[in-house]
Amino acid sequence: MSTIKIGIIGSGGIAVLHAKAYQQMKDVTIAAVADVVPGKAQEFIQMLGIEGAHAFDNHLDLLELDLDGVSVCTPNVTHHRTSIDSLLAGKHVLVEKPLAVTLQQSIDMVETARRTGKMLSVGFQPRYDPNMKNIKEIIQSGQLGDVYYIQTGGGRRRGMPGGTFINKDLAGAGAMADIGCYSLDLALHALNYPKPLTVSAYTSNHFGTNPLYHHEADRFEVEDFGVAMVRLEGGKVLNFKISWAMHMDSLGPTLFLGKDAGLKLTPAGTGSWSGVWDGGIGSISMFHDIAGQHAETTIPVIDHKIDIFHEKVRDFVGAIIEQRPAPIPAEEILINQAIIDGILRSSEQGREVEIKVPVFA
Ligand SMILES: NC(=O)c1ccc[n+]([C@@H]2O[C@H](COP(=O)([O-])OP(=O)(O)OC[C@H]3O[C@@H](n4cnc5c(N)ncnc54)[C@H](O)[C@@H]3O)[C@@H](O)[C@H]2O)c1
């Protein structure tokens, strides 16, 4: 079996999960690691016992090696530069989420992937959660009929990070970029990414800027809460909510309302079941219990032990070997980024704005 040679750019927290996943694969060699902090890549290699890997203080030196692919595990602001350099050097790229800090950067990245013919895949591991596959299957099966309303989002009661995550120039956005991108992907992927048209949004940072709630309140520049109404093509509307901090336990369930049936997903830990409400008054077909207790199921019981992070990294390697397209194409996630961009513009201007989704020739 020939070996797939991988480089890792950025050797912080998330890079450990990438490296551990690659280390479990017999057909993969981690050939090099690069980090801008001198000596950090070497420490990483030693800490994880990555035999024979080269350490660099600059990603451009790493890219001179003969590699099949790279994992970009740097802070959001450098995804753009490091991914583009990697694609131009002829490497396939698995970039951590969010794709980039600005919509224009995301467009540049997608254009470079198209021009070089290399893969640019985005690290959204929830895509490999069997729940997400079931949700998409139910919606695409037509069981709900035409879906006209989607409500989704995520709510942490107290969950504000610090460091680069709260700096606008480095992170791009706050809760939207950190966790909102996952919720948006859940809903939009299930619907096969319909085109977004307009958005009316409100964002705030009452908690992040309050020293009672955040120890870096004086440098907190992003939103810790956001709500948006997004009009989608085909007469659909998406009600999207996200929070890093709030005086509430949850922002409610995810709902897909169709003309024939509805699908409800309760936030983890807040309810005992999720289900499809079909056309009959008061009738529910249970399909899966998020809490792991299965009631009456209409589809097979889900294996909760699946390692979705490993699955994401493995799918990237599989796509290199089988010469498949990017498993989670940046072109699709660009729509996600265009919505977040629209939300921030709408909130700033205090009115509904158009969402600009780039069209590629
Ligand atoms: N998929 C997930 O579940 C998940 C979870 C956490 C973080 N992330 C994403 O992963 C990325 C990194 O997050 P983290 O928590 O590992 O951050 P981190 O700060 O722990 O690590 C980032 C590393 O990149 C290095 N770095 C910065 N610029 C670089 C450059 N130009 N070239 C090489 N190295 C560079 C830093 O020195 C640091 O060691 C972020 O984009 C974040 O959103 C994803």
XYZ file of C-alpha atoms and ligand atoms in Angstrom:
405
model
C 0.000 0.000 0.000
C 1.492 3.388 -0.934
C 1.768 5.934 1.821
C -0.058 9.239 1.858
C 2.265 11.991 3.058
C 0.684 14.673 5.219
C 1.880 18.006 6.624
C 0.294 19.811 9.568
C 0.381 23.611 9.647
C -0.192 25.043 13.128
C 0.573 22.805 16.106
C -1.857 24.032 18.771
C -4.919 22.433 20.353
C -6.858 21.122 17.367
C -3.725 19.914 15.561
C -3.380 17.246 18.262
C -6.666 15.671 17.126
C -5.583 15.785 13.476
C -2.229 14.190 14.296
C -3.788 11.477 16.462
C -6.262 10.620 13.713
C -3.490 10.377 11.080
C -1.348 8.315 13.461
C -4.089 5.674 13.596
C -3.980 5.223 9.808
C -1.551 2.622 8.504
C -1.455 4.191 5.048
C -0.562 7.713 6.262
C 2.729 9.293 7.306
C 2.902 12.676 9.012
C 5.953 13.961 7.155
C 6.189 17.469 8.632
C 4.753 19.970 11.092
C 5.103 23.767 10.942
C 4.324 26.408 13.551
C 5.287 30.086 13.627
C 6.356 29.855 17.257
C 9.996 28.747 17.036
C 10.513 25.255 18.437
C 6.781 24.562 18.885
C 6.500 22.165 15.916
C 9.465 20.148 17.205
C 7.903 19.939 20.693
C 4.644 18.774 19.117
C 6.442 16.046 17.159
C 8.183 14.852 20.316
C 5.076 15.051 22.484
C 3.093 12.859 20.074
C 5.987 10.598 19.100
C 5.675 11.315 15.371
C 8.667 9.429 14.021
C 10.723 10.919 11.194
C 8.668 14.120 10.848
C 10.434 17.372 9.921
C 9.758 20.500 12.000
C 9.563 23.982 10.494
C 8.964 27.512 11.807
C 7.455 28.586 8.493
C 4.735 26.839 6.493
C 6.434 27.750 3.186
C 9.395 25.503 4.077
C 6.996 22.649 4.842
C 5.310 23.155 1.472
C 8.575 22.550 -0.364
C 8.344 18.883 0.643
C 6.651 16.284 -1.526
C 3.321 16.010 0.342
C -0.105 14.773 -0.760
C -2.108 16.884 1.646
C -1.978 19.304 4.558
C -4.144 19.985 7.582
C -4.437 23.719 8.225
C -4.813 24.075 12.006
C -3.860 27.736 12.465
C -6.077 30.523 13.909
C -8.897 31.698 11.608
C -7.041 34.756 10.329
C -4.263 32.684 8.758
C -6.487 30.046 7.096
C -6.521 32.213 3.971
C -2.755 32.600 3.491
C -1.720 29.090 4.535
C -4.465 27.349 2.509
C -3.763 29.361 -0.640
C -0.004 28.758 -0.359
C -0.672 25.031 0.128
C -2.979 24.798 -2.892
C -0.483 26.707 -5.030
C 2.212 24.271 -3.890
C 0.050 21.439 -5.272
C -1.220 20.034 -1.959
C -4.781 19.009 -1.100
C -6.048 20.933 1.940
C -8.184 20.093 4.947
C -8.755 23.499 6.571
C -10.210 23.862 10.035
C -13.437 25.781 10.444
C -14.451 28.520 9.879
C -13.268 28.681 6.274
C -11.852 32.203 6.671
C -12.370 35.530 8.398
C -13.999 37.454 5.544
C -16.190 36.525 2.615
C -13.593 37.866 0.164
C -10.893 35.634 1.673
C -13.197 32.614 1.290
C -13.822 33.520 -2.348
C -10.057 33.767 -2.994
C -9.549 30.353 -1.421
C -12.274 28.688 -3.482
C -10.987 30.323 -6.656
C -7.464 29.045 -5.944
C -8.755 25.511 -5.361
C -10.613 25.627 -8.666
C -7.600 27.015 -10.523
C -5.124 24.493 -9.110
C -7.509 21.537 -9.291
C -6.642 20.658 -5.687
C -9.141 19.774 -2.968
C -10.139 22.340 -0.357
C -12.205 20.559 2.275
C -13.523 22.215 5.442
C -13.274 20.524 8.839
C -16.930 20.315 9.890
C -16.866 17.011 11.801
C -20.602 17.102 12.775
C -21.253 16.095 9.163
C -20.092 12.604 10.232
C -22.562 12.387 13.121
C -25.097 9.707 12.179
C -27.825 12.035 13.510
C -26.943 14.551 10.827
C -27.055 11.865 8.161
C -30.498 10.790 9.415
C -31.796 14.350 9.393
C -30.702 14.811 5.796
C -32.122 11.432 4.805
C -35.525 12.259 6.318
C -35.682 15.651 4.642
C -34.434 14.426 1.279
C -36.804 11.428 1.374
C -39.651 13.903 0.942
C -41.367 12.630 4.095
C -41.875 16.208 5.341
C -43.029 17.497 1.961
C -41.788 20.935 0.929
C -39.928 22.462 3.909
C -40.872 26.141 4.283
C -39.598 27.055 7.770
C -36.399 26.089 9.578
C -35.463 27.161 13.070
C -31.980 26.322 14.282
C -29.065 27.535 16.335
C -27.125 26.776 19.438
C -27.173 28.234 22.873
C -24.455 28.143 25.466
C -25.483 29.686 28.792
C -21.870 30.500 29.766
C -19.429 29.551 27.065
C -17.369 32.511 25.858
C -13.811 31.739 24.784
C -11.024 34.345 24.882
C -7.715 34.920 23.046
C -7.939 35.118 19.272
C -11.652 34.157 19.318
C -12.727 37.599 20.604
C -10.596 39.752 18.299
C -12.595 40.873 15.229
C -9.598 41.002 12.883
C -8.318 37.581 13.899
C -11.601 35.663 14.246
C -13.909 37.516 11.834
C -16.933 37.031 14.096
C -17.688 35.660 17.555
C -20.335 33.047 18.336
C -21.413 33.027 14.660
C -17.985 31.928 13.379
C -17.182 29.691 16.326
C -20.355 27.624 16.758
C -23.004 29.220 14.508
C -21.337 27.878 11.377
C -22.095 24.322 12.580
C -25.813 25.011 13.145
C -26.099 26.721 9.782
C -24.413 23.752 8.152
C -26.773 21.295 9.831
C -29.831 23.044 8.410
C -28.447 24.004 5.015
C -26.717 20.698 4.287
C -29.956 18.836 5.074
C -31.689 21.057 2.514
C -28.879 20.692 -0.078
C -27.693 24.266 0.487
C -30.479 26.417 -1.001
C -29.319 29.851 -2.101
C -29.721 32.535 0.611
C -31.284 35.782 -0.637
C -31.601 38.326 2.202
C -31.096 38.561 5.937
C -32.331 40.746 8.754
C -30.230 40.286 11.867
C -29.437 41.563 15.343
C -26.229 40.845 17.246
C -25.019 41.946 20.666
C -22.180 41.458 23.150
C -23.728 42.367 26.502
C -21.897 39.544 28.274
C -18.484 39.639 26.599
C -18.001 43.334 27.310
C -19.114 43.043 30.919
C -16.195 42.349 33.336
C -18.658 40.427 35.517
C -18.861 37.770 32.827
C -15.555 37.961 30.876
C -12.041 38.435 32.184
C -10.953 40.047 28.887
C -13.998 42.346 28.655
C -11.879 45.377 27.678
C -10.728 43.669 24.467
C -13.941 41.820 23.564
C -14.807 42.964 20.003
C -17.171 40.333 18.594
C -20.800 39.257 19.107
C -21.757 36.826 21.870
C -25.376 36.598 20.686
C -27.078 36.787 17.326
C -30.476 36.206 15.769
C -31.297 36.330 12.081
C -34.134 35.775 9.672
C -32.694 34.508 6.407
C -34.822 34.257 3.277
C -33.818 31.304 1.112
C -34.679 30.524 -2.483
C -37.819 28.444 -3.001
C -39.941 30.422 -0.522
C -38.164 29.069 2.549
C -37.217 31.001 5.639
C -34.538 30.235 8.221
C -34.731 31.542 11.765
C -31.197 31.274 13.144
C -30.110 31.984 16.727
C -26.783 31.593 18.445
C -25.406 32.420 21.874
C -22.125 32.132 23.749
C -23.783 33.471 26.897
C -27.335 34.188 28.058
C -29.662 34.001 31.037
C -31.419 30.918 29.694
C -30.749 27.199 29.401
C -31.381 26.862 25.673
C -32.592 28.714 22.596
C -35.011 25.931 21.834
C -35.165 22.996 19.472
C -34.250 22.804 15.813
C -37.429 22.583 13.745
C -38.039 21.778 10.107
C -41.645 22.535 9.163
C -42.776 20.887 5.963
C -46.131 20.971 4.206
C -46.713 17.279 5.085
C -44.825 16.759 8.345
C -42.401 18.403 10.756
C -39.105 17.340 12.270
C -38.023 18.399 15.753
C -34.548 17.980 17.270
C -34.195 18.813 20.931
C -30.892 20.306 22.117
C -28.653 17.694 23.731
C -29.496 17.241 27.373
C -32.734 19.238 27.351
C -35.239 16.686 26.178
C -35.766 13.010 25.923
C -36.542 12.628 22.261
C -36.632 13.966 18.772
C -39.136 12.970 16.215
C -41.063 13.436 13.059
C -44.571 14.806 13.480
C -46.519 13.440 10.608
C -49.764 14.538 9.060
C -52.113 12.843 11.544
C -53.192 15.094 14.398
C -51.048 14.392 17.430
C -49.180 11.511 15.855
C -45.423 11.288 16.101
C -43.041 8.766 14.645
C -40.017 8.597 16.888
C -36.799 8.114 14.975
C -34.050 8.818 17.378
C -33.514 9.912 20.928
C -30.697 12.438 21.250
C -30.188 11.418 24.872
C -29.436 7.904 23.715
C -32.635 6.210 24.921
C -34.378 4.709 21.989
C -38.096 4.485 21.903
C -40.060 3.227 18.968
C -37.627 3.631 16.044
C -38.401 3.862 12.372
C -34.758 3.662 11.333
C -31.863 1.684 12.777
C -30.446 2.543 16.181
C -27.441 4.831 15.999
C -23.960 3.950 17.210
C -23.029 6.841 19.515
C -19.465 5.645 19.873
C -18.445 6.787 16.414
C -15.446 9.181 16.453
C -16.655 11.915 14.136
C -13.313 13.754 14.199
C -11.500 10.631 13.029
C -14.134 10.131 10.336
C -13.565 13.643 9.005
C -9.792 13.223 8.759
C -10.158 9.735 7.277
C -12.596 10.965 4.637
C -10.053 13.598 3.576
C -7.368 10.903 3.190
C -9.859 8.620 1.414
C -10.669 11.403 -1.035
C -6.934 11.841 -1.805
C -6.470 8.116 -2.373
C -9.609 7.645 -4.446
C -9.214 10.999 -6.216
C -12.693 12.021 -5.085
C -13.880 15.627 -4.815
C -13.486 17.401 -1.449
C -15.744 15.644 1.101
C -16.927 18.988 2.517
C -16.287 21.373 -0.368
C -15.237 24.914 0.475
C -17.525 26.039 -2.328
C -20.516 24.886 -0.243
C -19.225 26.354 3.013
C -18.757 29.655 1.193
C -22.561 29.986 1.333
C -22.378 29.558 5.096
C -19.733 32.312 5.215
C -21.845 34.564 2.964
C -24.742 34.260 5.435
C -22.523 35.148 8.419
C -21.168 38.092 6.416
C -24.760 39.196 5.701
C -25.744 38.842 9.362
C -22.889 41.102 10.475
C -23.681 43.709 7.791
C -27.394 43.668 8.605
C -26.753 44.032 12.308
C -24.370 46.938 11.722
C -26.777 48.729 9.362
C -29.907 47.893 11.375
C -31.856 46.716 8.320
C -32.411 43.798 5.961
C -29.533 43.304 3.490
C -28.933 41.186 0.423
C -26.695 38.141 0.756
C -24.010 38.139 -1.898
C -23.235 34.595 -2.942
C -20.416 34.543 -5.472
C -21.024 32.742 -8.736
C -18.075 30.937 -10.284
C -17.750 30.504 -14.008
N -13.174 21.401 14.453
C -13.166 21.702 15.730
O -13.850 21.087 16.548
C -12.304 22.824 16.223
C -12.110 22.984 17.594
C -11.248 23.988 18.025
C -10.657 24.844 17.100
N -10.911 24.693 15.772
C -10.313 25.588 14.796
O -8.932 25.252 14.663
C -8.152 26.419 14.436
C -7.026 26.462 15.448
O -7.579 26.474 16.762
P -6.726 25.996 18.023
O -7.694 25.973 19.146
O -5.937 24.783 17.701
O -5.731 27.241 18.187
P -4.326 27.274 18.909
O -4.051 28.703 19.171
O -4.265 26.282 20.013
O -3.289 26.755 17.787
C -2.980 27.455 16.617
C -1.501 27.248 16.313
O -1.202 27.819 15.035
C 0.062 28.475 15.113
N 0.131 29.446 14.018
C -0.422 30.684 13.925
N -0.176 31.213 12.718
C 0.537 30.285 12.017
C 1.090 30.254 10.711
N 0.949 31.274 9.847
N 1.790 29.154 10.327
C 1.972 28.110 11.185
N 1.462 28.103 12.451
C 0.750 29.156 12.848
C 0.089 29.068 16.504
O 1.394 29.366 16.931
C -0.568 27.932 17.319
O 0.396 27.020 17.775
C -9.129 27.603 14.520
O -9.465 28.008 13.235
C -10.344 27.035 15.238
O -11.559 27.660 14.834
C -11.703 23.688 15.317
